[in-house]
Amino acid sequence: MSVSNTAMAGDSQALPARRSVVWPVAALVLVFLGGWPLFAPNPFLFTIGTFIVLNVIGATSLHLIIRTGHISLGHAAFMGVGAYCCVLSVTRFGLPPALALVIGMAGAALLALLIGPVVLRLTGKYFVLVTFLLGEVIRMVFVEWISVTGESNGISGVPPLHPLLASPMATYYACLTASVLCFALCARILSSEIGRTIDSVRQAERVAECSGVPVIRLKVTIFVIACALVGLQGGLLAFFLRYIDPTSFSMVESLNLVVMNVVGGMYSLAGPLIGTVFIVALPELLRGYVELQRVFFGIILIVVMAALPGGMVDIFARARKLVAGDANGAAR
């Protein structure tokens, strides 16, 4: 058996264990994210919490693409498309924010539909490089299209999502609700027959294609859904910050979404949940060590990735297996 086949077999054996922890981990994270404001109603913590729940949307939507066997370094660009479409709909055309969010999602989805059939035929490093270049091209459009995007200065004066959602707590819970809905949609897709087909395409694309699976159509569909969801994140981010500029949608932001999946676990939907909380909250916990923050952050990431090659979700998978083993031993 070749190295690639061995890795594929190991991945297939690990998937059931990782899938079994998705809902327990999701419930635990949801209880934490939904309950902590009741005990610590701090505006600064609300800001960090809002960034966490918004990044959950981006990380879980990117997870859909990763499950098809692709890693995109242009995901934040689609977030930017959604944000700018949403903001321009409100500030230029006076549309309601709720409708503007739908337009932002549609704009990101339409762009994904146009380029998806082309870029998704690429694999491996070629797909990574092309999405990186695509993200940079879109970012430069944001910078250079002065009359529409306000160039590097961005667009300020964005109204709140709703007058009743102007407070930090209300904004946080609105974004949390959107995040939960997006996570539930991704979970429904991955737990269905489509999800099993996606995993088969990632593990053996040629075999799946020979079995009658419309591989390109499936990849494009998932790509469009993922980009629509991250477009929603862009719109919510704009309403939260009341301001957008091109730096919020750079390659660094795309890389952060990838790191969230890698650290949390690339082949379990619980992975981006855990990874997002870890990656967004950790720099704030290291805020007292400004000069050494990046050093500590890098060391912690290296240790986590070295100790847990399958991501932090493996901690829960191993704990569940250990508990199950003890229960079976006790029963005997």
XYZ file of C-alpha atoms in Angstrom:
332
model
C 0.000 0.000 0.000
C 1.345 3.448 -0.917
C 1.827 6.291 1.528
C -1.162 8.198 0.118
C -3.392 5.124 0.377
C -2.217 4.532 3.932
C -3.025 8.131 4.877
C -6.396 7.794 3.179
C -7.167 4.625 5.088
C -6.168 6.280 8.358
C -8.371 9.233 7.572
C -11.320 6.940 6.811
C -10.849 5.090 10.108
C -10.607 8.336 12.080
C -13.681 9.966 10.542
C -16.353 8.054 12.557
C -14.618 8.902 15.853
C -14.367 12.564 14.890
C -17.964 12.704 13.652
C -19.203 11.281 16.949
C -17.871 14.281 18.883
C -19.371 16.989 16.648
C -22.650 17.455 18.471
C -21.306 17.119 22.054
C -18.582 19.679 21.271
C -21.041 21.941 19.430
C -23.459 21.823 22.367
C -20.658 22.588 24.829
C -19.398 25.543 22.775
C -22.943 26.842 22.235
C -23.726 26.745 25.956
C -20.486 28.607 26.664
C -21.001 31.235 23.948
C -24.646 31.723 24.858
C -24.198 31.817 28.618
C -21.037 33.769 29.416
C -22.594 37.251 28.790
C -24.997 36.594 31.664
C -22.058 36.384 34.067
C -19.581 38.839 32.513
C -21.442 41.653 30.689
C -18.283 43.494 29.685
C -18.255 45.571 26.430
C -14.696 44.486 25.634
C -15.614 40.830 26.070
C -18.652 41.363 23.844
C -16.324 42.638 21.123
C -14.086 39.566 21.380
C -17.130 37.298 21.549
C -18.626 38.874 18.437
C -15.390 38.362 16.522
C -15.388 34.720 17.636
C -18.950 33.957 16.504
C -18.442 35.806 13.211
C -15.260 33.850 12.502
C -17.151 30.634 13.223
C -19.193 31.412 10.086
C -16.066 31.900 7.983
C -14.230 28.878 9.406
C -17.165 26.469 9.063
C -17.945 27.663 5.533
C -14.289 27.160 4.553
C -14.529 23.723 6.175
C -17.069 22.756 3.498
C -14.503 23.551 0.797
C -11.737 21.735 2.683
C -13.893 18.620 2.900
C -14.008 18.530 -0.910
C -10.203 18.322 -0.934
C -9.332 21.993 -1.582
C -7.722 24.655 0.610
C -8.639 28.195 -0.440
C -6.473 31.212 0.334
C -9.036 33.563 -1.181
C -11.975 32.938 1.153
C -11.703 36.357 2.810
C -12.056 37.995 -0.622
C -15.580 36.572 -0.893
C -16.211 37.905 2.594
C -15.195 41.307 1.236
C -17.519 40.967 -1.768
C -20.393 40.238 0.588
C -19.443 43.142 2.859
C -19.150 45.711 0.073
C -22.334 44.570 -1.691
C -24.166 44.760 1.623
C -22.819 48.188 2.625
C -23.358 49.733 -0.813
C -26.941 48.434 -0.861
C -27.604 50.300 2.380
C -25.576 53.484 1.906
C -26.081 54.050 -1.837
C -29.526 52.595 -2.482
C -31.140 52.870 0.948
C -32.191 49.226 1.129
C -33.085 47.626 4.487
C -30.126 45.935 6.219
C -31.821 42.515 6.182
C -32.267 42.694 2.403
C -28.711 44.032 2.065
C -27.405 40.923 3.839
C -29.195 38.748 1.294
C -27.705 40.830 -1.546
C -24.231 40.456 -0.023
C -24.648 36.683 0.122
C -25.942 36.654 -3.455
C -23.000 38.753 -4.688
C -20.433 36.405 -3.136
C -22.339 33.338 -4.382
C -22.588 34.737 -7.932
C -18.845 35.386 -8.106
C -18.211 31.851 -6.812
C -20.579 30.445 -9.438
C -18.709 32.284 -12.208
C -15.185 31.224 -11.245
C -15.927 27.908 -9.522
C -16.212 25.724 -12.640
C -12.750 26.954 -13.705
C -10.684 26.996 -10.501
C -12.180 23.813 -9.018
C -10.695 21.781 -11.856
C -7.316 22.551 -10.302
C -5.952 20.509 -7.430
C -3.324 20.767 -4.719
C -0.836 23.625 -4.840
C -2.272 24.938 -8.103
C -5.674 25.579 -6.508
C -3.998 27.209 -3.486
C -1.924 29.535 -5.689
C -4.844 30.491 -7.937
C -7.126 31.287 -4.979
C -4.318 33.324 -3.422
C -3.963 35.346 -6.651
C -7.738 35.669 -6.979
C -7.967 37.011 -3.439
C -5.265 39.577 -4.150
C -6.954 40.670 -7.393
C -10.263 41.199 -5.579
C -8.499 43.088 -2.785
C -6.818 45.370 -5.339
C -10.234 46.064 -6.887
C -11.395 47.190 -3.444
C -8.343 49.443 -3.196
C -8.400 50.926 -6.709
C -12.128 51.343 -7.404
C -12.247 54.747 -5.733
C -15.737 55.841 -6.788
C -17.367 52.699 -5.387
C -15.252 51.266 -2.579
C -13.587 54.432 -1.275
C -10.138 52.946 -2.039
C -7.897 52.279 0.998
C -9.956 54.630 3.182
C -12.894 52.236 3.002
C -16.507 53.128 3.740
C -17.529 54.577 7.090
C -20.872 55.577 8.569
C -22.447 52.149 8.144
C -25.728 52.060 10.120
C -26.444 49.344 12.712
C -28.177 46.185 11.627
C -31.320 47.330 13.484
C -31.971 50.075 16.062
C -32.837 47.395 18.622
C -29.505 45.673 17.951
C -27.286 48.691 18.578
C -26.080 47.582 22.026
C -22.998 45.311 22.281
C -24.985 42.490 23.887
C -27.767 42.613 21.291
C -25.242 42.679 18.441
C -23.420 39.725 19.941
C -26.555 37.610 20.236
C -27.675 38.530 16.706
C -24.319 37.395 15.316
C -24.423 34.284 17.518
C -27.841 33.387 16.085
C -26.544 33.768 12.518
C -23.496 31.676 13.421
C -25.618 28.872 14.884
C -27.828 28.796 11.774
C -24.791 28.638 9.469
C -23.213 25.888 11.566
C -26.484 23.931 11.528
C -26.680 24.241 7.727
C -23.099 22.985 7.316
C -23.775 20.144 9.750
C -26.919 19.155 7.845
C -25.017 19.090 4.569
C -22.116 17.032 5.929
C -24.346 14.547 7.773
C -26.496 13.877 4.710
C -25.848 11.679 1.687
C -24.201 14.723 0.079
C -21.704 14.864 2.940
C -20.760 11.221 2.467
C -20.350 11.879 -1.249
C -18.112 14.871 -0.462
C -15.862 12.679 1.695
C -15.668 10.050 -1.027
C -14.644 12.714 -3.564
C -11.874 13.961 -1.261
C -10.545 10.482 -0.561
C -10.757 9.062 -4.097
C -11.973 11.566 -6.683
C -11.410 9.365 -9.734
C -13.192 6.396 -8.159
C -16.150 8.620 -7.212
C -16.300 10.021 -10.738
C -16.250 6.535 -12.238
C -19.118 5.643 -9.885
C -21.268 8.333 -11.469
C -20.701 11.195 -9.034
C -20.841 14.605 -10.835
C -17.634 15.761 -9.137
C -17.293 19.250 -10.645
C -20.980 20.065 -10.163
C -20.794 18.897 -6.541
C -17.648 20.934 -5.854
C -19.129 24.053 -7.466
C -22.336 23.698 -5.439
C -20.419 23.413 -2.159
C -18.117 26.271 -3.214
C -21.092 28.546 -3.920
C -22.765 27.706 -0.595
C -19.525 28.293 1.331
C -18.900 31.650 -0.371
C -22.494 32.754 0.243
C -22.083 32.011 3.957
C -18.788 33.889 4.224
C -20.495 36.755 2.349
C -23.005 36.821 5.199
C -20.118 37.071 7.633
C -18.779 40.061 5.691
C -22.124 41.859 5.873
C -22.514 41.211 9.603
C -18.934 42.354 10.186
C -19.668 45.624 8.390
C -22.754 46.284 10.521
C -20.804 45.385 13.656
C -17.783 47.616 12.956
C -19.836 50.344 11.167
C -16.869 50.545 8.789
C -15.113 48.418 6.175
C -11.804 48.705 4.326
C -9.748 46.346 2.113
C -7.343 45.317 4.894
C -10.145 43.367 6.577
C -10.298 40.986 3.607
C -6.635 40.314 2.842
C -4.834 37.015 2.395
C -3.897 37.113 6.084
C -7.570 36.804 7.006
C -7.956 33.860 4.615
C -4.900 32.227 6.164
C -6.371 32.707 9.643
C -9.500 30.813 8.574
C -7.315 27.980 7.275
C -5.320 27.894 10.533
C -8.564 27.697 12.532
C -9.484 24.547 10.621
C -6.015 23.015 10.840
C -5.634 23.637 14.579
C -9.189 22.569 15.403
C -9.333 19.594 13.041
C -9.729 19.586 9.268
C -12.027 16.576 8.934
C -14.574 17.208 11.667
C -17.054 20.062 11.784
C -16.212 20.488 15.463
C -12.692 21.427 14.360
C -13.406 24.963 13.094
C -15.520 25.616 16.199
C -12.688 24.740 18.563
C -10.044 26.322 16.358
C -11.928 29.614 16.087
C -12.339 30.011 19.831
C -8.670 29.116 20.344
C -7.204 31.320 17.600
C -9.344 34.409 18.283
C -9.225 34.282 22.077
C -5.562 33.306 22.543
C -4.015 36.648 21.416
C -6.290 38.443 23.874
C -5.098 36.200 26.699
C -1.525 37.096 25.708
C -2.249 40.824 25.535
C -0.132 41.404 28.641
C 2.926 40.156 26.722
C 2.781 42.497 23.745
C 6.474 42.269 22.870
C 6.505 38.470 22.982
C 2.914 37.870 21.891
C 3.751 36.575 18.413
C 6.521 34.365 19.797
C 4.237 32.787 22.410
C 1.433 32.462 19.861
C 3.726 30.687 17.389
C 5.150 28.342 20.031
C 1.672 27.377 21.246
C 0.516 26.690 17.686
C 3.574 24.519 16.967
C 3.090 22.535 20.188
C -0.614 21.989 19.507
C -0.053 20.892 15.919
C 2.867 18.619 16.861
C 1.026 16.947 19.748
C -2.313 16.704 17.932
C -1.769 16.072 14.203
C -5.517 15.586 13.741
C -6.336 18.864 15.464
C -7.689 19.728 18.896
C -10.864 17.778 18.162
C -8.769 14.631 18.718
C -8.678 15.484 22.442
C -12.447 15.001 22.618
C -12.350 11.949 20.334
C -9.698 10.283 22.516
C -11.558 11.184 25.721
C -14.785 9.729 24.312
C -12.971 6.540 23.284
C -11.352 6.304 26.731
C -14.697 6.714 28.507
C -16.290 4.137 26.213
C -13.406 1.742 26.898
C -13.756 2.156 30.665
C -17.517 1.605 30.415
C -17.000 -1.600 28.417
C -14.392 -2.779 30.908
C -16.728 -2.115 33.829
C -19.549 -3.978 32.066
C -17.355 -7.064 31.731
